């Protein structure tokens, strides 16, 4: 546990569902309340002042992604970014894993329906993920992009982004959904042409927060199909004419976001930057290793990668001879919050998760033997 980081949170010890939702810090809650209160007493300065949080959040997200503000845009969630990317591709084939979260499926189904980019689904080995070999085997001349999750929502498989970049060459786009990794895994984000993340999970910023970064290649090649009135040049000039899209990542702006959620996002990103991704990652890795031992000790079958280099903060497992809903019942009785699926369970701790969480899981799994 990263004690100085943990001191910012009131999350119960047994909360192990960060891959679904990351309870925000007291800092994020206070920033939200403050912004909302200020908006309630608005005068002629208030809206502009509150909107300042967007610049702060964008700059911090850019630094954490290893890029700059010109290549970064705030978004309300990861899915909006994936739709921007998908609709920006005129035609060709896009490789995406069939096993991915459906947020990385529907944009490609929609573009196929529009006669633009069409998906070709990749089938990773069970418990694995998108490897350079899998991509290489599917590469044909008509493939224009590959769209993957940095960390798989189901297994926690951590993609080798640098190797994927190398496998597809410099001319195809690498689109990365980083929602299960950003802020908690040190990864080579500069390998991606498009990086999207929502802030409601591991970044612990609450819902309706997120961002995307675009490489120069992405800025050049993606058509700005969804550019709205806030994504153009001379935003404040309402002259009835069509303005060109902004030259930078702001072209992905459809309209103004909430300055209230931006305040929360800025506070959340600041916490990550101050405590460092590397330290957060190390604390999570220690807890994952411990939880893996516990699951194995009580006869569980681990579905996540065993190689620490290929996993992140997600541990999926089954308990042979026990329905996941019954395992969940025992975990709930010990104050543990897992993700419960029909075929498996998922535990996802954060750097604030104390060792006590593993004891609680052990107590729950041992009760299954009685
Ligand atoms: C890998 C992945 N991508 C996208 C999403 C959805 O993100 P958003 O609600 O920000 O679009 C989720 C989970 O909800 C997810 O696990």
JSON list of N, CA, C and O and ligand atoms in Angstrom, two decimals, residues 19-21 76-82 100-104 148-154 177-180 196-202 207-210 314 341 346, ligand 1:
[
{"chain": "A", "resi": 19, "resn": "UNK", "atom": "N", "xyz": [-11.38, -1.88, -11.55]},
{"chain": "A", "resi": 19, "resn": "UNK", "atom": "CA", "xyz": [-11.49, -2.05, -13.00]},
{"chain": "A", "resi": 19, "resn": "UNK", "atom": "C", "xyz": [-12.90, -1.67, -13.48]},
{"chain": "A", "resi": 19, "resn": "UNK", "atom": "O", "xyz": [-13.11, -1.46, -14.67]},
{"chain": "A", "resi": 20, "resn": "UNK", "atom": "N", "xyz": [-13.84, -1.60, -12.52]},
{"chain": "A", "resi": 20, "resn": "UNK", "atom": "CA", "xyz": [-15.19, -1.14, -12.88]},
{"chain": "A", "resi": 20, "resn": "UNK", "atom": "C", "xyz": [-15.37, 0.34, -12.57]},
{"chain": "A", "resi": 20, "resn": "UNK", "atom": "O", "xyz": [-15.79, 1.12, -13.40]},
{"chain": "A", "resi": 21, "resn": "UNK", "atom": "N", "xyz": [-15.03, 0.70, -11.33]},
{"chain": "A", "resi": 21, "resn": "UNK", "atom": "CA", "xyz": [-15.16, 2.09, -10.91]},
{"chain": "A", "resi": 21, "resn": "UNK", "atom": "C", "xyz": [-14.18, 2.36, -9.78]},
{"chain": "A", "resi": 21, "resn": "UNK", "atom": "O", "xyz": [-14.07, 1.56, -8.86]},
{"chain": "A", "resi": 76, "resn": "UNK", "atom": "N", "xyz": [-15.55, 13.35, -22.47]},
{"chain": "A", "resi": 76, "resn": "UNK", "atom": "CA", "xyz": [-16.39, 12.93, -21.34]},
{"chain": "A", "resi": 76, "resn": "UNK", "atom": "C", "xyz": [-16.21, 11.45, -20.97]},
{"chain": "A", "resi": 76, "resn": "UNK", "atom": "O", "xyz": [-16.70, 11.02, -19.92]},
{"chain": "A", "resi": 77, "resn": "UNK", "atom": "N", "xyz": [-15.56, 10.67, -21.81]},
{"chain": "A", "resi": 77, "resn": "UNK", "atom": "CA", "xyz": [-15.37, 9.23, -21.54]},
{"chain": "A", "resi": 77, "resn": "UNK", "atom": "C", "xyz": [-14.45, 8.65, -22.62]},
{"chain": "A", "resi": 77, "resn": "UNK", "atom": "O", "xyz": [-14.11, 9.33, -23.59]},
{"chain": "A", "resi": 78, "resn": "UNK", "atom": "N", "xyz": [-14.11, 7.39, -22.45]},
{"chain": "A", "resi": 78, "resn": "UNK", "atom": "CA", "xyz": [-13.24, 6.72, -23.44]},
{"chain": "A", "resi": 78, "resn": "UNK", "atom": "C", "xyz": [-13.98, 6.48, -24.74]},
{"chain": "A", "resi": 78, "resn": "UNK", "atom": "O", "xyz": [-13.41, 6.63, -25.83]},
{"chain": "A", "resi": 79, "resn": "UNK", "atom": "N", "xyz": [-15.24, 6.09, -24.66]},
{"chain": "A", "resi": 79, "resn": "UNK", "atom": "CA", "xyz": [-16.00, 5.72, -25.87]},
{"chain": "A", "resi": 79, "resn": "UNK", "atom": "C", "xyz": [-16.07, 6.86, -26.88]},
{"chain": "A", "resi": 79, "resn": "UNK", "atom": "O", "xyz": [-15.98, 6.62, -28.09]},
{"chain": "A", "resi": 80, "resn": "UNK", "atom": "N", "xyz": [-16.24, 8.07, -26.41]},
{"chain": "A", "resi": 80, "resn": "UNK", "atom": "CA", "xyz": [-16.30, 9.21, -27.34]},
{"chain": "A", "resi": 80, "resn": "UNK", "atom": "C", "xyz": [-15.01, 9.29, -28.15]},
{"chain": "A", "resi": 80, "resn": "UNK", "atom": "O", "xyz": [-15.03, 9.55, -29.35]},
{"chain": "A", "resi": 81, "resn": "UNK", "atom": "N", "xyz": [-13.89, 9.04, -27.49]},
{"chain": "A", "resi": 81, "resn": "UNK", "atom": "CA", "xyz": [-12.61, 9.07, -28.20]},
{"chain": "A", "resi": 81, "resn": "UNK", "atom": "C", "xyz": [-12.51, 7.97, -29.24]},
{"chain": "A", "resi": 81, "resn": "UNK", "atom": "O", "xyz": [-12.01, 8.18, -30.35]},
{"chain": "A", "resi": 82, "resn": "UNK", "atom": "N", "xyz": [-13.01, 6.78, -28.90]},
{"chain": "A", "resi": 82, "resn": "UNK", "atom": "CA", "xyz": [-12.96, 5.67, -29.86]},
{"chain": "A", "resi": 82, "resn": "UNK", "atom": "C", "xyz": [-13.85, 5.96, -31.07]},
{"chain": "A", "resi": 82, "resn": "UNK", "atom": "O", "xyz": [-13.50, 5.63, -32.20]},
{"chain": "A", "resi": 100, "resn": "UNK", "atom": "N", "xyz": [-12.30, -8.01, -26.68]},
{"chain": "A", "resi": 100, "resn": "UNK", "atom": "CA", "xyz": [-12.16, -6.71, -26.02]},
{"chain": "A", "resi": 100, "resn": "UNK", "atom": "C", "xyz": [-13.50, -6.23, -25.44]},
{"chain": "A", "resi": 100, "resn": "UNK", "atom": "O", "xyz": [-14.56, -6.76, -25.78]},
{"chain": "A", "resi": 101, "resn": "UNK", "atom": "N", "xyz": [-13.44, -5.23, -24.60]},
{"chain": "A", "resi": 101, "resn": "UNK", "atom": "CA", "xyz": [-14.65, -4.59, -24.10]},
{"chain": "A", "resi": 101, "resn": "UNK", "atom": "C", "xyz": [-15.41, -4.01, -25.30]},
{"chain": "A", "resi": 101, "resn": "UNK", "atom": "O", "xyz": [-14.78, -3.49, -26.22]},
{"chain": "A", "resi": 102, "resn": "UNK", "atom": "N", "xyz": [-16.74, -4.11, -25.30]},
{"chain": "A", "resi": 102, "resn": "UNK", "atom": "CA", "xyz": [-17.50, -3.70, -26.50]},
{"chain": "A", "resi": 102, "resn": "UNK", "atom": "C", "xyz": [-17.35, -2.22, -26.88]},
{"chain": "A", "resi": 102, "resn": "UNK", "atom": "O", "xyz": [-17.71, -1.86, -28.01]},
{"chain": "A", "resi": 103, "resn": "UNK", "atom": "N", "xyz": [-16.79, -1.42, -25.99]},
{"chain": "A", "resi": 103, "resn": "UNK", "atom": "CA", "xyz": [-16.53, -0.02, -26.37]},
{"chain": "A", "resi": 103, "resn": "UNK", "atom": "C", "xyz": [-15.58, 0.05, -27.56]},
{"chain": "A", "resi": 103, "resn": "UNK", "atom": "O", "xyz": [-15.58, 1.02, -28.31]},
{"chain": "A", "resi": 104, "resn": "UNK", "atom": "N", "xyz": [-14.79, -1.02, -27.75]},
{"chain": "A", "resi": 104, "resn": "UNK", "atom": "CA", "xyz": [-13.87, -1.10, -28.88]},
{"chain": "A", "resi": 104, "resn": "UNK", "atom": "C", "xyz": [-14.46, -1.93, -30.04]},
{"chain": "A", "resi": 104, "resn": "UNK", "atom": "O", "xyz": [-13.73, -2.33, -30.94]},
{"chain": "A", "resi": 148, "resn": "UNK", "atom": "N", "xyz": [-6.61, -1.57, -29.78]},
{"chain": "A", "resi": 148, "resn": "UNK", "atom": "CA", "xyz": [-6.49, -2.52, -28.67]},
{"chain": "A", "resi": 148, "resn": "UNK", "atom": "C", "xyz": [-6.63, -1.82, -27.32]},
{"chain": "A", "resi": 148, "resn": "UNK", "atom": "O", "xyz": [-6.51, -0.60, -27.22]},
{"chain": "A", "resi": 149, "resn": "UNK", "atom": "N", "xyz": [-6.86, -2.62, -26.29]},
{"chain": "A", "resi": 149, "resn": "UNK", "atom": "CA", "xyz": [-6.80, -2.11, -24.93]},
{"chain": "A", "resi": 149, "resn": "UNK", "atom": "C", "xyz": [-5.37, -2.26, -24.41]},
{"chain": "A", "resi": 149, "resn": "UNK", "atom": "O", "xyz": [-4.74, -3.30, -24.64]},
{"chain": "A", "resi": 150, "resn": "UNK", "atom": "N", "xyz": [-4.90, -1.25, -23.71]},
{"chain": "A", "resi": 150, "resn": "UNK", "atom": "CA", "xyz": [-3.56, -1.33, -23.13]},
{"chain": "A", "resi": 150, "resn": "UNK", "atom": "C", "xyz": [-3.51, -2.47, -22.12]},
{"chain": "A", "resi": 150, "resn": "UNK", "atom": "O", "xyz": [-2.55, -3.23, -22.05]},
{"chain": "A", "resi": 151, "resn": "UNK", "atom": "N", "xyz": [-4.57, -2.55, -21.31]},
{"chain": "A", "resi": 151, "resn": "UNK", "atom": "CA", "xyz": [-4.74, -3.65, -20.36]},
{"chain": "A", "resi": 151, "resn": "UNK", "atom": "C", "xyz": [-6.13, -4.22, -20.56]},
{"chain": "A", "resi": 151, "resn": "UNK", "atom": "O", "xyz": [-7.11, -3.46, -20.59]},
{"chain": "A", "resi": 152, "resn": "UNK", "atom": "N", "xyz": [-6.20, -5.52, -20.73]},
{"chain": "A", "resi": 152, "resn": "UNK", "atom": "CA", "xyz": [-7.48, -6.17, -21.03]},
{"chain": "A", "resi": 152, "resn": "UNK", "atom": "C", "xyz": [-8.41, -6.16, -19.81]},
{"chain": "A", "resi": 152, "resn": "UNK", "atom": "O", "xyz": [-8.00, -6.52, -18.71]},
{"chain": "A", "resi": 153, "resn": "UNK", "atom": "N", "xyz": [-9.66, -5.75, -20.03]},
{"chain": "A", "resi": 153, "resn": "UNK", "atom": "CA", "xyz": [-10.60, -5.60, -18.91]},
{"chain": "A", "resi": 153, "resn": "UNK", "atom": "C", "xyz": [-10.94, -6.94, -18.25]},
{"chain": "A", "resi": 153, "resn": "UNK", "atom": "O", "xyz": [-11.30, -7.00, -17.09]},
{"chain": "A", "resi": 154, "resn": "UNK", "atom": "N", "xyz": [-10.79, -8.03, -19.02]},
{"chain": "A", "resi": 154, "resn": "UNK", "atom": "CA", "xyz": [-11.21, -9.34, -18.52]},
{"chain": "A", "resi": 154, "resn": "UNK", "atom": "C", "xyz": [-10.06, -10.05, -17.80]},
{"chain": "A", "resi": 154, "resn": "UNK", "atom": "O", "xyz": [-10.23, -10.53, -16.69]},
{"chain": "A", "resi": 177, "resn": "UNK", "atom": "N", "xyz": [-7.01, 1.97, -26.16]},
{"chain": "A", "resi": 177, "resn": "UNK", "atom": "CA", "xyz": [-7.92, 2.29, -25.06]},
{"chain": "A", "resi": 177, "resn": "UNK", "atom": "C", "xyz": [-7.15, 2.02, -23.77]},
{"chain": "A", "resi": 177, "resn": "UNK", "atom": "O", "xyz": [-6.88, 0.87, -23.43]},
{"chain": "A", "resi": 178, "resn": "UNK", "atom": "N", "xyz": [-6.81, 3.11, -23.07]},
{"chain": "A", "resi": 178, "resn": "UNK", "atom": "CA", "xyz": [-5.93, 2.98, -21.90]},
{"chain": "A", "resi": 178, "resn": "UNK", "atom": "C", "xyz": [-6.70, 3.05, -20.59]},
{"chain": "A", "resi": 178, "resn": "UNK", "atom": "O", "xyz": [-6.10, 3.21, -19.52]},
{"chain": "A", "resi": 179, "resn": "UNK", "atom": "N", "xyz": [-8.02, 2.87, -20.65]},
{"chain": "A", "resi": 179, "resn": "UNK", "atom": "CA", "xyz": [-8.83, 3.10, -19.44]},
{"chain": "A", "resi": 179, "resn": "UNK", "atom": "C", "xyz": [-8.46, 2.16, -18.30]},
{"chain": "A", "resi": 179, "resn": "UNK", "atom": "O", "xyz": [-8.60, 2.52, -17.14]},
{"chain": "A", "resi": 180, "resn": "UNK", "atom": "N", "xyz": [-7.97, 0.95, -18.63]},
{"chain": "A", "resi": 180, "resn": "UNK", "atom": "CA", "xyz": [-7.62, 0.00, -17.56]},
{"chain": "A", "resi": 180, "resn": "UNK", "atom": "C", "xyz": [-6.14, 0.09, -17.17]},
{"chain": "A", "resi": 180, "resn": "UNK", "atom": "O", "xyz": [-5.63, -0.79, -16.47]},
{"chain": "A", "resi": 196, "resn": "UNK", "atom": "N", "xyz": [-6.91, 6.84, -25.62]},
{"chain": "A", "resi": 196, "resn": "UNK", "atom": "CA", "xyz": [-8.11, 7.36, -24.96]},
{"chain": "A", "resi": 196, "resn": "UNK", "atom": "C", "xyz": [-8.21, 6.76, -23.57]},
{"chain": "A", "resi": 196, "resn": "UNK", "atom": "O", "xyz": [-7.78, 5.63, -23.33]},
{"chain": "A", "resi": 197, "resn": "UNK", "atom": "N", "xyz": [-8.76, 7.53, -22.66]},
{"chain": "A", "resi": 197, "resn": "UNK", "atom": "CA", "xyz": [-9.01, 7.00, -21.31]},
{"chain": "A", "resi": 197, "resn": "UNK", "atom": "C", "xyz": [-10.17, 7.75, -20.68]},
{"chain": "A", "resi": 197, "resn": "UNK", "atom": "O", "xyz": [-10.32, 8.96, -20.88]},
{"chain": "A", "resi": 198, "resn": "UNK", "atom": "N", "xyz": [-10.97, 7.02, -19.93]},
{"chain": "A", "resi": 198, "resn": "UNK", "atom": "CA", "xyz": [-11.98, 7.65, -19.08]},
{"chain": "A", "resi": 198, "resn": "UNK", "atom": "C", "xyz": [-11.37, 7.76, -17.69]},
{"chain": "A", "resi": 198, "resn": "UNK", "atom": "O", "xyz": [-10.52, 6.96, -17.32]},
{"chain": "A", "resi": 199, "resn": "UNK", "atom": "N", "xyz": [-11.81, 8.75, -16.92]},
{"chain": "A", "resi": 199, "resn": "UNK", "atom": "CA", "xyz": [-11.21, 8.99, -15.61]},
{"chain": "A", "resi": 199, "resn": "UNK", "atom": "C", "xyz": [-11.93, 8.32, -14.45]},
{"chain": "A", "resi": 199, "resn": "UNK", "atom": "O", "xyz": [-11.56, 8.48, -13.30]},
{"chain": "A", "resi": 200, "resn": "UNK", "atom": "N", "xyz": [-12.99, 7.55, -14.77]},
{"chain": "A", "resi": 200, "resn": "UNK", "atom": "CA", "xyz": [-13.86, 7.03, -13.70]},
{"chain": "A", "resi": 200, "resn": "UNK", "atom": "C", "xyz": [-13.36, 5.75, -13.05]},
{"chain": "A", "resi": 200, "resn": "UNK", "atom": "O", "xyz": [-13.93, 5.31, -12.06]},
{"chain": "A", "resi": 201, "resn": "UNK", "atom": "N", "xyz": [-12.31, 5.15, -13.62]},
{"chain": "A", "resi": 201, "resn": "UNK", "atom": "CA", "xyz": [-11.83, 3.89, -13.03]},
{"chain": "A", "resi": 201, "resn": "UNK", "atom": "C", "xyz": [-10.54, 4.14, -12.23]},
{"chain": "A", "resi": 201, "resn": "UNK", "atom": "O", "xyz": [-10.58, 4.68, -11.15]},
{"chain": "A", "resi": 202, "resn": "UNK", "atom": "N", "xyz": [-9.40, 3.80, -12.81]},
{"chain": "A", "resi": 202, "resn": "UNK", "atom": "CA", "xyz": [-8.14, 3.83, -12.06]},
{"chain": "A", "resi": 202, "resn": "UNK", "atom": "C", "xyz": [-7.69, 5.24, -11.72]},
{"chain": "A", "resi": 202, "resn": "UNK", "atom": "O", "xyz": [-6.94, 5.44, -10.77]},
{"chain": "A", "resi": 207, "resn": "UNK", "atom": "N", "xyz": [-17.27, 9.94, -12.71]},
{"chain": "A", "resi": 207, "resn": "UNK", "atom": "CA", "xyz": [-17.79, 9.76, -14.06]},
{"chain": "A", "resi": 207, "resn": "UNK", "atom": "C", "xyz": [-17.74, 11.06, -14.86]},
{"chain": "A", "resi": 207, "resn": "UNK", "atom": "O", "xyz": [-17.63, 12.15, -14.30]},
{"chain": "A", "resi": 208, "resn": "UNK", "atom": "N", "xyz": [-17.85, 10.90, -16.16]},
{"chain": "A", "resi": 208, "resn": "UNK", "atom": "CA", "xyz": [-17.89, 12.04, -17.09]},
{"chain": "A", "resi": 208, "resn": "UNK", "atom": "C", "xyz": [-16.57, 12.81, -17.15]},
{"chain": "A", "resi": 208, "resn": "UNK", "atom": "O", "xyz": [-16.54, 14.02, -17.29]},
{"chain": "A", "resi": 209, "resn": "UNK", "atom": "N", "xyz": [-15.47, 12.04, -17.01]},
{"chain": "A", "resi": 209, "resn": "UNK", "atom": "CA", "xyz": [-14.14, 12.63, -17.17]},
{"chain": "A", "resi": 209, "resn": "UNK", "atom": "C", "xyz": [-13.34, 11.74, -18.13]},
{"chain": "A", "resi": 209, "resn": "UNK", "atom": "O", "xyz": [-13.61, 10.54, -18.22]},
{"chain": "A", "resi": 210, "resn": "UNK", "atom": "N", "xyz": [-12.38, 12.32, -18.81]},
{"chain": "A", "resi": 210, "resn": "UNK", "atom": "CA", "xyz": [-11.55, 11.52, -19.71]},
{"chain": "A", "resi": 210, "resn": "UNK", "atom": "C", "xyz": [-10.76, 12.42, -20.65]},
{"chain": "A", "resi": 210, "resn": "UNK", "atom": "O", "xyz": [-10.86, 13.65, -20.60]},
{"chain": "A", "resi": 314, "resn": "UNK", "atom": "N", "xyz": [-5.41, -6.37, -12.61]},
{"chain": "A", "resi": 314, "resn": "UNK", "atom": "CA", "xyz": [-6.64, -7.18, -12.69]},
{"chain": "A", "resi": 314, "resn": "UNK", "atom": "C", "xyz": [-6.31, -8.65, -12.48]},
{"chain": "A", "resi": 314, "resn": "UNK", "atom": "O", "xyz": [-5.43, -9.19, -13.15]},
{"chain": "A", "resi": 341, "resn": "UNK", "atom": "N", "xyz": [-18.92, -12.04, -12.64]},
{"chain": "A", "resi": 341, "resn": "UNK", "atom": "CA", "xyz": [-19.42, -12.38, -13.98]},
{"chain": "A", "resi": 341, "resn": "UNK", "atom": "C", "xyz": [-20.03, -13.77, -13.91]},
{"chain": "A", "resi": 341, "resn": "UNK", "atom": "O", "xyz": [-19.81, -14.50, -12.95]},
{"chain": "A", "resi": 346, "resn": "UNK", "atom": "N", "xyz": [-13.49, -11.19, -10.67]},
{"chain": "A", "resi": 346, "resn": "UNK", "atom": "CA", "xyz": [-12.35, -10.32, -10.97]},
{"chain": "A", "resi": 346, "resn": "UNK", "atom": "C", "xyz": [-12.05, -9.47, -9.74]},
{"chain": "A", "resi": 346, "resn": "UNK", "atom": "O", "xyz": [-12.95, -8.87, -9.17]},
{"chain": "B", "resi": 1, "resn": "LIG", "atom": "C1", "xyz": [-11.57, -1.50, -21.71]},
{"chain": "B", "resi": 1, "resn": "LIG", "atom": "C2", "xyz": [-12.75, -0.59, -21.50]},
{"chain": "B", "resi": 1, "resn": "LIG", "atom": "N1", "xyz": [-12.99, 0.39, -22.38]},
{"chain": "B", "resi": 1, "resn": "LIG", "atom": "C3", "xyz": [-14.02, 1.23, -22.22]},
{"chain": "B", "resi": 1, "resn": "LIG", "atom": "C4", "xyz": [-14.87, 1.13, -21.14]},
{"chain": "B", "resi": 1, "resn": "LIG", "atom": "C5", "xyz": [-15.99, 2.11, -21.06]},
{"chain": "B", "resi": 1, "resn": "LIG", "atom": "O1", "xyz": [-15.46, 3.39, -20.87]},
{"chain": "B", "resi": 1, "resn": "LIG", "atom": "P1", "xyz": [-16.28, 4.73, -21.03]},
{"chain": "B", "resi": 1, "resn": "LIG", "atom": "O2", "xyz": [-17.53, 4.56, -20.20]},
{"chain": "B", "resi": 1, "resn": "LIG", "atom": "O3", "xyz": [-15.36, 5.78, -20.49]},
{"chain": "B", "resi": 1, "resn": "LIG", "atom": "O4", "xyz": [-16.60, 4.91, -22.46]},
{"chain": "B", "resi": 1, "resn": "LIG", "atom": "C6", "xyz": [-14.65, 0.14, -20.18]},
{"chain": "B", "resi": 1, "resn": "LIG", "atom": "C7", "xyz": [-15.46, -0.07, -18.97]},
{"chain": "B", "resi": 1, "resn": "LIG", "atom": "O5", "xyz": [-16.50, 0.42, -18.69]},
{"chain": "B", "resi": 1, "resn": "LIG", "atom": "C8", "xyz": [-13.56, -0.74, -20.36]},
{"chain": "B", "resi": 1, "resn": "LIG", "atom": "O6", "xyz": [-13.28, -1.70, -19.48]}
]
